[in-house]
């Protein structure tokens, strides 16, 4: 079968959930046996979101091949289990950079370089995944960030218009709009949808399928109205009502026939509706989980999206442990020695979050000390692990001035330090250890047990001695102190075999006190929750 292309755009307002809809389409097509990928095109000028403040753009998601990407890629991976790569996250900045580099190289033979056709051609080339032709995909789903009508997104829309024309039935346009409910009038309003579609039509794009985001159920008459005003078949007007969980969305979309409508548009026989049993089993577990486990998220960004993958990993692990993980954000900047017990009161366990820079680190260190001395399950991730290590140096090894050289370049006890080979790199963005690296786990450690339990769910082969996890950091555990740590009870139980870098530390005498230099949260998926999160929640919820 020729590759088919699905374009997902959004109108009216941003944050309508295009990422979740794209991920759901991916999941539903996958359930029908098709090979899919999902890619995101973002209209901003940054080369990648790596240097963006999480307040600007939420979490930065890292792919296996080490690209810092938009958080929607996290949804794609969690829903479908596919591995995305650097070519699944494209920004205007990258498009321009490619074109400008090519121009400097003389590849355009003296031509004037213009938005149309040069920029749009480069967008098209990437939308078609020309570089990855050997992937032999059945479907490429392309989500375009932002909303139509934005000045920035115009070249992307033009590229879609041209591709629609070129690909004929092999392309389908899905457009998401918002249908607001006006309380005072007690009415659902379709006008914004009509305007949004008109705007799209003005760019030469007729949407095939409309997904209407709504808080209230839309009746048939209303769908009919939208269909007739927007030149769309009634069966192609799908509603996406608010759901209690984003993981209900694929099933709801299947019920509404979104995948069937896509196949019909393309001219592929629809066949039977796939059962998706594992997904339904997961949803049942989610609906039935009643008991709550309270987990504190000690970090500095008080924003849902800033620690998206960690939150989802905890949720997923909770569900598979038959509990609801109740996540409480605890601002590390507000934690002091005198209020820590109050701040962490009622938490069955805490996660010390990743991060960069000085702000809020002392609060993380105080939290790590409190949970270590009170034997509360603690999971330190990346900077969180580094803070556990610093805390241990200060309060157990007796190095009161211990620090990371990221925070204090002069510290005489640099228990976290930059590796020699990283030091020479100065350009922002490209300087970090990024992407997946191997890690050998010490047999018999708690981390080893976690990775070797629940193997059917967590995809690990038994015995699982070498794992591969994703990284995003510059600083490392300083091996000069390793023996002292081990002797005092903090064990280095995960090691990168090539570079001899410490990847996992734990205190085996405590209930659950593990820090990872890598980011396990990037590889939790709905059908395969991450073993460390699974084990952590289990420790928070002793039966
Ligand atoms: N700032 C730390 C480093 O660069 C940790 C980074 C992180 O938590 N992702 O090593």
Coordinates of C-alpha atoms and ligand atoms in Angstrom, one line a residue:
X1 CA 0.0 0.0 0.0
X2 CA 1.2 3.5 -0.8
X3 CA 1.8 5.7 2.2
X4 CA -1.2 7.8 3.2
X5 CA -0.9 11.1 4.8
X6 CA -3.2 12.6 7.5
X7 CA -2.9 16.3 8.3
X8 CA -4.2 17.5 11.6
X9 CA -4.8 21.3 12.0
X10 CA -6.6 23.3 14.6
X11 CA -8.7 26.4 14.6
X12 CA -10.4 28.9 16.9
X13 CA -8.2 28.5 20.0
X14 CA -5.0 26.7 20.9
X15 CA -4.7 23.8 23.4
X16 CA -7.7 22.0 21.9
X17 CA -6.0 18.7 22.2
X18 CA -4.7 18.2 18.6
X19 CA -1.9 16.1 20.1
X20 CA -4.3 13.8 21.8
X21 CA -6.4 13.5 18.7
X22 CA -3.4 12.8 16.5
X23 CA -2.2 10.2 19.0
X24 CA -5.6 8.6 19.1
X25 CA -5.8 8.4 15.3
X26 CA -2.4 6.8 15.4
X27 CA -3.5 4.3 18.0
X28 CA -6.7 3.4 16.1
X29 CA -5.0 2.9 12.8
X30 CA -2.3 0.8 14.5
X31 CA -5.1 -1.3 16.1
X32 CA -6.2 -2.1 12.5
X33 CA -2.7 -3.4 11.8
X34 CA -1.3 -0.4 10.0
X35 CA 2.2 0.9 10.5
X36 CA 2.1 4.5 11.5
X37 CA 4.2 7.4 12.6
X38 CA 3.1 10.8 14.0
X39 CA 5.1 14.0 13.5
X40 CA 4.7 17.5 14.8
X41 CA 5.4 20.7 12.9
X42 CA 5.8 23.8 15.1
X43 CA 5.6 27.2 13.6
X44 CA 8.1 28.9 16.0
X45 CA 11.6 30.0 15.0
X46 CA 13.6 28.1 17.7
X47 CA 15.5 25.2 16.2
X48 CA 14.0 22.9 18.8
X49 CA 12.2 23.5 22.2
X50 CA 15.4 22.4 24.1
X51 CA 16.2 25.9 25.3
X52 CA 12.6 27.0 25.9
X53 CA 11.5 27.8 29.4
X54 CA 8.9 25.2 30.5
X55 CA 6.6 28.1 31.3
X56 CA 6.6 28.8 27.6
X57 CA 6.1 25.4 26.2
X58 CA 5.7 22.8 28.9
X59 CA 8.0 19.9 29.2
X60 CA 10.7 19.2 26.7
X61 CA 10.4 15.6 25.6
X62 CA 13.5 13.7 24.5
X63 CA 13.5 11.0 21.8
X64 CA 15.7 7.9 21.8
X65 CA 18.0 9.5 19.2
X66 CA 18.5 12.5 21.5
X67 CA 16.3 15.2 20.0
X68 CA 14.7 17.7 22.4
X69 CA 11.1 17.9 21.2
X70 CA 7.6 19.1 21.8
X71 CA 5.7 17.4 24.6
X72 CA 3.1 16.1 22.1
X73 CA 5.7 13.6 21.1
X74 CA 5.2 12.1 24.5
X75 CA 1.5 11.6 23.9
X76 CA 2.4 10.0 20.5
X77 CA 4.7 7.5 22.2
X78 CA 2.6 6.8 25.2
X79 CA -0.5 6.1 23.1
X80 CA 1.1 4.1 20.3
X81 CA 4.4 2.7 21.8
X82 CA 6.3 3.8 18.6
X83 CA 9.7 5.4 19.0
X84 CA 9.8 8.9 17.5
X85 CA 13.0 10.4 16.3
X86 CA 14.5 13.9 15.5
X87 CA 12.6 13.8 12.3
X88 CA 9.2 13.7 14.1
X89 CA 9.6 17.2 15.5
X90 CA 10.2 20.0 13.1
X91 CA 10.1 23.7 13.7
X92 CA 10.1 26.7 11.3
X93 CA 13.6 27.4 12.6
X94 CA 14.8 24.0 11.4
X95 CA 13.1 24.4 8.0
X96 CA 14.7 27.8 7.5
X97 CA 18.1 26.6 8.7
X98 CA 18.1 23.7 6.2
X99 CA 17.2 26.1 3.4
X100 CA 19.7 28.8 4.3
X101 CA 22.5 26.2 4.8
X102 CA 21.7 24.9 1.3
X103 CA 21.7 28.4 -0.1
X104 CA 25.1 29.1 1.4
X105 CA 26.3 25.8 0.0
X106 CA 25.3 27.1 -3.5
X107 CA 22.7 24.4 -4.0
X108 CA 20.1 26.8 -5.5
X109 CA 22.4 27.8 -8.3
X110 CA 21.9 31.6 -7.9
X111 CA 18.1 31.5 -7.6
X112 CA 16.2 33.9 -5.4
X113 CA 15.2 32.0 -2.3
X114 CA 11.6 32.6 -1.3
X115 CA 9.0 31.3 1.1
X116 CA 7.1 29.8 -1.8
X117 CA 8.5 27.6 -3.2
X118 CA 11.7 27.0 -1.3
X119 CA 10.4 27.0 2.3
X120 CA 7.2 25.2 1.4
X121 CA 9.1 22.6 -0.6
X122 CA 11.3 21.9 2.4
X123 CA 8.2 21.6 4.5
X124 CA 6.6 19.2 2.0
X125 CA 9.8 17.1 1.8
X126 CA 9.6 16.7 5.6
X127 CA 5.9 16.1 5.7
X128 CA 6.4 13.3 3.1
X129 CA 9.4 12.0 5.1
X130 CA 11.5 11.9 2.0
X131 CA 14.6 11.0 4.1
X132 CA 12.8 8.0 5.7
X133 CA 11.3 6.3 2.6
X134 CA 12.5 2.9 3.8
X135 CA 10.3 3.1 6.9
X136 CA 7.5 1.7 4.7
X137 CA 4.8 3.3 6.7
X138 CA 1.1 2.9 5.9
X139 CA 0.2 6.2 7.5
X140 CA 2.1 9.4 8.3
X141 CA 0.1 11.6 10.7
X142 CA 1.3 15.2 10.7
X143 CA 0.1 17.6 13.3
X144 CA 0.6 21.3 12.7
X145 CA 1.0 23.3 15.9
X146 CA -0.6 26.7 16.5
X147 CA -4.0 27.7 15.0
X148 CA -4.8 28.4 11.4
X149 CA -4.8 32.1 10.6
X150 CA -1.5 32.6 12.5
X151 CA 1.0 34.4 10.3
X152 CA 3.6 31.8 11.3
X153 CA 1.6 28.8 10.1
X154 CA 0.8 30.1 6.6
X155 CA 3.7 28.3 4.9
X156 CA 2.6 25.0 6.5
X157 CA -0.9 25.5 5.3
X158 CA 0.3 26.2 1.8
X159 CA 2.4 23.1 1.9
X160 CA -0.6 21.1 3.0
X161 CA -2.7 22.6 0.2
X162 CA -0.1 21.6 -2.4
X163 CA 0.3 18.1 -1.0
X164 CA -3.5 17.6 -1.0
X165 CA -3.5 18.4 -4.6
X166 CA -0.5 16.3 -5.4
X167 CA -1.5 13.2 -3.3
X168 CA -5.2 13.2 -4.1
X169 CA -7.0 10.5 -2.1
X170 CA -3.8 9.5 -0.4
X171 CA -4.2 12.6 1.8
X172 CA -6.8 13.5 4.4
X173 CA -7.3 16.7 6.3
X174 CA -8.6 16.6 9.8
X175 CA -9.5 19.9 11.4
X176 CA -10.2 20.5 15.1
X177 CA -12.4 23.3 16.2
X178 CA -14.0 24.4 19.4
X179 CA -17.7 24.5 20.0
X180 CA -18.3 26.8 23.0
X181 CA -21.3 26.5 25.3
X182 CA -22.8 29.9 26.2
X183 CA -24.3 29.5 29.6
X184 CA -26.4 32.7 29.5
X185 CA -27.9 31.7 26.2
X186 CA -27.9 28.0 27.1
X187 CA -26.6 27.3 23.6
X188 CA -23.8 25.6 21.9
X189 CA -22.3 27.8 19.2
X190 CA -21.1 26.6 15.9
X191 CA -20.1 29.9 14.4
X192 CA -16.4 29.7 15.4
X193 CA -16.2 26.4 13.6
X194 CA -17.8 27.8 10.5
X195 CA -15.4 30.7 10.6
X196 CA -12.4 28.5 11.1
X197 CA -13.3 26.3 8.2
X198 CA -13.9 29.3 6.0
X199 CA -10.4 30.5 6.9
X200 CA -9.0 27.1 5.9
X201 CA -11.0 27.2 2.7
X202 CA -9.6 30.6 2.0
X203 CA -6.2 29.0 2.0
X204 CA -7.4 26.5 -0.5
X205 CA -7.8 23.6 2.0
X206 CA -11.2 21.9 2.3
X207 CA -11.1 19.8 5.5
X208 CA -12.4 16.2 5.1
X209 CA -13.1 15.6 8.7
X210 CA -14.0 17.9 11.5
X211 CA -13.4 17.1 15.1
X212 CA -15.5 19.3 17.3
X213 CA -14.1 19.8 20.8
X214 CA -16.9 20.4 23.2
X215 CA -17.9 20.3 26.9
X216 CA -21.4 19.3 26.1
X217 CA -22.9 16.6 23.9
X218 CA -23.7 17.8 20.3
X219 CA -27.0 16.5 18.9
X220 CA -27.4 15.4 15.3
X221 CA -29.1 18.5 14.2
X222 CA -26.1 20.5 15.3
X223 CA -23.7 18.2 13.6
X224 CA -25.9 18.4 10.5
X225 CA -25.7 22.1 10.6
X226 CA -21.9 22.1 10.8
X227 CA -21.7 19.5 8.0
X228 CA -23.8 21.5 5.6
X229 CA -22.2 24.9 6.3
X230 CA -18.7 23.4 6.0
X231 CA -19.0 21.1 3.0
X232 CA -18.3 18.0 5.1
X233 CA -20.2 14.7 5.2
X234 CA -22.3 14.2 8.3
X235 CA -20.4 11.1 9.3
X236 CA -17.2 13.1 9.1
X237 CA -18.3 15.5 11.8
X238 CA -17.0 13.9 14.9
X239 CA -17.4 15.3 18.4
X240 CA -14.8 15.0 21.0
X241 CA -16.4 15.7 24.3
X242 CA -14.3 16.3 27.5
X243 CA -13.4 12.9 28.9
X244 CA -12.5 12.0 32.5
X245 CA -9.1 10.9 31.1
X246 CA -7.2 11.5 27.9
X247 CA -6.8 7.7 27.5
X248 CA -10.6 7.5 26.9
X249 CA -10.2 9.6 23.8
X250 CA -9.1 6.9 21.3
X251 CA -12.1 4.7 22.3
X252 CA -14.4 7.6 22.1
X253 CA -13.1 8.5 18.7
X254 CA -13.5 4.9 17.6
X255 CA -17.1 4.9 18.8
X256 CA -17.7 8.0 16.7
X257 CA -16.1 6.4 13.7
X258 CA -13.2 8.7 13.2
X259 CA -10.8 6.0 12.0
X260 CA -13.5 4.5 9.7
X261 CA -14.2 8.0 8.3
X262 CA -10.5 8.4 7.5
X263 CA -10.3 5.0 5.8
X264 CA -13.5 5.7 3.8
X265 CA -12.1 9.1 2.6
X266 CA -8.9 7.4 1.4
X267 CA -10.8 4.5 -0.2
X268 CA -9.6 1.7 2.0
X269 CA -12.2 -1.0 3.0
X270 CA -13.2 -0.3 6.6
X271 CA -13.6 -3.9 7.8
X272 CA -14.3 -4.8 11.4
X273 CA -13.8 -2.5 14.3
X274 CA -10.7 -3.7 16.2
X275 CA -11.3 -4.9 19.7
X276 CA -8.3 -3.2 21.4
X277 CA -8.5 -5.5 24.4
X278 CA -5.4 -4.4 26.2
X279 CA -6.4 -0.8 26.0
X280 CA -9.9 -1.6 27.3
X281 CA -8.4 -3.6 30.1
X282 CA -6.3 -0.6 31.0
X283 CA -9.3 1.7 30.9
X284 CA -11.2 -0.7 33.2
X285 CA -8.4 -0.7 35.6
X286 CA -8.3 3.1 35.5
X287 CA -12.1 3.3 36.1
X288 CA -11.9 0.8 39.0
X289 CA -8.9 2.2 40.8
X290 CA -10.4 3.8 43.9
X291 CA -7.8 3.9 46.6
X292 CA -5.6 7.0 46.4
X293 CA -1.8 7.2 46.8
X294 CA -0.5 10.7 47.4
X295 CA 2.7 11.6 45.7
X296 CA 4.6 14.9 46.1
X297 CA 6.2 16.3 43.0
X298 CA 9.1 18.5 44.3
X299 CA 10.0 20.9 41.6
X300 CA 10.0 24.5 40.6
X301 CA 7.5 24.8 37.8
X302 CA 4.0 25.0 39.0
X303 CA 2.4 24.2 35.7
X304 CA 0.7 20.9 34.7
X305 CA 2.6 20.6 31.5
X306 CA 6.1 21.2 32.9
X307 CA 6.5 17.7 34.3
X308 CA 4.0 16.0 31.9
X309 CA 5.8 12.7 31.3
X310 CA 6.5 12.3 35.0
X311 CA 2.9 12.9 35.9
X312 CA 1.7 10.5 33.2
X313 CA 4.2 7.9 34.3
X314 CA 2.9 8.1 37.9
X315 CA -0.7 8.0 36.7
X316 CA 0.0 4.9 34.5
X317 CA 2.0 3.1 37.2
X318 CA -0.8 3.9 39.7
X319 CA -3.5 2.4 37.4
X320 CA -1.5 -0.8 37.0
X321 CA -1.1 -0.9 40.8
X322 CA -4.9 -0.5 41.1
X323 CA -4.6 2.9 42.7
X324 CA -5.2 6.5 41.8
X325 CA -1.9 8.4 42.0
X326 CA -2.9 11.8 43.5
X327 CA -0.1 14.1 42.5
X328 CA 0.6 17.2 44.6
X329 CA 3.0 19.9 43.3
X330 CA 5.3 21.1 46.0
X331 CA 7.3 24.2 45.1
X332 CA 10.9 23.5 46.1
X333 CA 11.6 27.2 46.4
X334 CA 9.2 27.3 49.4
X335 CA 10.7 24.3 51.2
X336 CA 12.7 25.2 54.3
X337 CA 14.2 23.1 57.1
X338 CA 11.4 24.4 59.4
X339 CA 8.5 23.7 57.1
X340 CA 9.6 20.6 55.3
X341 CA 7.6 18.2 57.5
X342 CA 4.5 20.2 57.0
X343 CA 5.1 20.6 53.2
X344 CA 5.5 16.9 52.7
X345 CA 2.9 15.9 55.2
X346 CA 0.6 13.2 54.0
X347 CA 2.7 12.2 51.0
X348 CA 3.2 8.5 50.6
X349 CA 6.3 9.2 48.5
X350 CA 8.0 12.0 46.6
X351 CA 9.5 12.6 43.3
X352 CA 12.4 15.1 43.1
X353 CA 12.1 16.6 39.7
X354 CA 14.6 17.3 37.0
X355 CA 15.7 20.8 36.3
X356 CA 18.5 23.3 35.5
X357 CA 20.1 26.1 37.5
X358 CA 20.2 27.1 41.1
X359 CA 16.6 28.2 41.7
X360 CA 14.8 25.8 44.1
X361 CA 17.7 23.4 44.6
X362 CA 18.1 23.9 48.3
X363 CA 14.5 23.0 48.8
X364 CA 15.1 19.8 46.9
X365 CA 18.1 19.0 49.1
X366 CA 16.1 19.6 52.2
X367 CA 13.3 17.4 50.9
X368 CA 15.8 14.6 50.1
X369 CA 17.2 14.8 53.6
X370 CA 13.8 14.7 55.2
X371 CA 12.6 11.6 53.2
X372 CA 15.9 9.9 53.7
X373 CA 15.9 10.3 57.4
X374 CA 12.2 9.5 57.7
X375 CA 12.3 6.6 55.3
X376 CA 9.7 7.9 52.9
X377 CA 9.9 6.4 49.3
X378 CA 11.8 8.9 47.1
X379 CA 12.5 8.9 43.4
X380 CA 15.1 11.4 42.2
X381 CA 15.2 12.1 38.5
X382 CA 18.2 13.6 36.8
X383 CA 18.7 16.9 38.8
X384 CA 16.6 15.2 41.5
X385 CA 19.1 12.3 41.7
X386 CA 22.0 14.9 41.8
X387 CA 20.3 16.6 44.7
X388 CA 20.0 13.2 46.6
X389 CA 23.7 12.8 46.0
X390 CA 24.6 16.2 47.3
X391 CA 22.4 15.8 50.3
X392 CA 24.2 12.6 51.2
X393 CA 27.6 14.2 50.8
X394 CA 26.6 17.1 53.0
X395 CA 24.8 15.2 55.8
X396 CA 26.3 11.8 55.8
X397 CA 29.8 12.1 54.3
X398 CA 30.3 15.3 56.2
X399 CA 31.2 17.6 53.2
X400 CA 29.0 20.5 54.2
X401 CA 30.0 22.5 51.1
X402 CA 29.3 19.7 48.7
X403 CA 27.6 20.8 45.5
X404 CA 27.3 20.4 41.8
X405 CA 29.7 22.5 39.8
X406 CA 26.6 23.6 37.8
X407 CA 25.5 25.5 40.9
X408 CA 28.9 26.4 42.4
X409 CA 31.9 26.4 40.2
X410 CA 34.2 26.9 43.1
X411 CA 32.9 24.1 45.4
X412 CA 35.8 22.0 46.8
X413 CA 33.5 19.0 47.0
X414 CA 32.1 18.7 43.5
X415 CA 30.3 15.5 44.0
X416 CA 28.4 16.3 40.8
X417 CA 30.6 17.6 38.1
X418 CA 31.0 18.1 34.3
X419 CA 32.8 15.4 32.4
X420 CA 36.0 16.4 30.6
X421 CA 34.6 15.7 27.2
X422 CA 31.5 17.9 27.8
X423 CA 33.6 20.9 28.9
X424 CA 34.8 21.9 25.5
X425 CA 31.2 22.3 24.1
X426 CA 29.8 25.7 24.7
X427 CA 26.9 26.2 22.3
X428 CA 23.5 26.0 23.9
X429 CA 21.2 23.2 22.9
X430 CA 23.7 20.7 21.5
X431 CA 25.9 20.4 24.6
X432 CA 24.2 17.8 26.6
X433 CA 24.2 14.1 26.9
X434 CA 21.0 13.5 25.1
X435 CA 19.1 10.4 24.1
X436 CA 19.3 6.7 25.0
X437 CA 22.4 5.1 26.5
X438 CA 23.0 1.7 28.0
X439 CA 23.2 1.1 31.7
X440 CA 24.3 -2.1 33.5
X441 CA 22.3 -2.7 36.6
X442 CA 23.9 -4.4 39.6
X443 CA 22.2 -7.8 40.3
X444 CA 20.3 -7.9 43.5
X445 CA 19.8 -4.2 43.8
X446 CA 16.3 -2.7 44.2
X447 CA 16.6 -1.2 40.7
X448 CA 17.5 -4.6 39.3
X449 CA 14.5 -6.2 41.1
X450 CA 12.2 -3.4 39.7
X451 CA 13.4 -4.0 36.1
X452 CA 13.1 -7.7 36.5
X453 CA 9.6 -7.8 38.0
X454 CA 6.5 -7.6 35.8
X455 CA 8.3 -8.4 32.7
X456 CA 5.3 -9.1 30.6
X457 CA 4.1 -5.6 31.1
X458 CA 7.4 -3.8 31.0
X459 CA 8.9 -5.5 27.9
X460 CA 12.1 -6.3 29.6
X461 CA 13.7 -9.6 28.9
X462 CA 14.7 -11.7 31.9
X463 CA 17.2 -11.3 33.3
X464 CA 17.3 -7.7 32.4
X465 CA 20.9 -6.7 33.2
X466 CA 21.4 -4.0 30.6
X467 CA 18.8 -1.3 30.2
X468 CA 18.6 1.6 27.8
X469 CA 17.2 4.9 29.0
X470 CA 17.1 8.5 27.8
X471 CA 19.2 11.3 29.0
X472 CA 19.2 15.1 29.1
X473 CA 21.9 16.6 31.2
X474 CA 25.4 17.9 31.3
X475 CA 26.6 17.0 34.8
X476 CA 27.5 13.6 36.2
X477 CA 28.2 11.8 39.5
X478 CA 31.8 12.4 40.3
X479 CA 33.5 8.9 40.4
X480 CA 36.2 10.2 42.6
X481 CA 33.7 10.0 45.5
X482 CA 32.2 6.6 44.5
X483 CA 34.0 4.5 47.2
X484 CA 33.0 6.8 50.0
X485 CA 29.4 6.8 48.9
X486 CA 29.3 3.0 48.7
X487 CA 31.0 2.6 52.1
X488 CA 28.5 5.0 53.7
X489 CA 25.5 3.2 52.2
X490 CA 24.5 4.9 49.0
X491 CA 25.2 2.4 46.3
X492 CA 25.9 3.0 42.7
X493 CA 23.8 0.3 41.1
X494 CA 23.6 1.4 37.5
X495 CA 26.6 2.2 35.4
X496 CA 27.1 3.2 31.8
X497 CA 29.4 0.4 30.6
X498 CA 31.2 2.5 28.0
X499 CA 31.8 5.7 29.9
X500 CA 31.8 4.3 33.4
X501 CA 29.3 6.9 34.5
X502 CA 26.9 6.4 37.4
X503 CA 23.4 6.1 36.2
X504 CA 21.5 4.9 39.3
X505 CA 22.1 5.4 43.0
X506 CA 20.1 3.8 45.8
X507 CA 20.1 3.3 49.5
X508 CA 19.2 -0.3 49.9
X509 CA 18.5 -0.1 53.6
X510 CA 15.6 2.3 53.0
X511 CA 12.2 1.4 51.8
X512 CA 12.7 3.0 48.3
X513 CA 15.3 5.6 47.8
X514 CA 16.5 5.6 44.2
X515 CA 17.9 8.3 42.0
X516 CA 18.4 8.0 38.2
X517 CA 20.6 10.2 36.1
X518 CA 18.4 9.3 33.2
X519 CA 14.8 10.1 32.6
X520 CA 12.7 7.0 32.9
X521 CA 9.5 9.0 32.4
X522 CA 10.1 9.3 28.6
X523 CA 9.6 5.6 28.1
X524 CA 6.4 4.9 30.0
X525 CA 3.6 4.0 27.7
X526 CA -0.1 3.1 28.3
X527 CA 0.5 -0.5 27.6
X528 CA 3.9 -0.7 29.1
X529 CA 4.3 1.4 32.3
X530 CA 7.8 1.9 33.4
X531 CA 9.2 -0.6 35.8
X532 CA 10.8 2.0 38.1
X533 CA 7.6 4.0 38.4
X534 CA 5.7 0.7 38.9
X535 CA 8.0 -0.3 41.8
X536 CA 8.0 3.2 43.3
X537 CA 4.2 3.3 43.4
X538 CA 4.2 -0.1 44.9
X539 CA 6.5 1.0 47.6
X540 CA 4.3 4.1 48.3
X541 CA 1.3 1.8 48.6
X542 CA 2.3 -1.2 50.8
X543 CA -0.5 -3.7 51.0
Ligands
LIG1 N1 21.0 20.4 35.4 C1 21.4 19.1 35.5 C2 22.5 18.7 34.5 O1 22.6 19.3 33.5 C3 20.2 18.1 35.4 C4 19.4 18.2 34.1 C5 18.1 17.6 34.2 O2 17.5 17.4 35.3 N2 17.5 17.2 33.1 O3 23.2 17.7 34.6

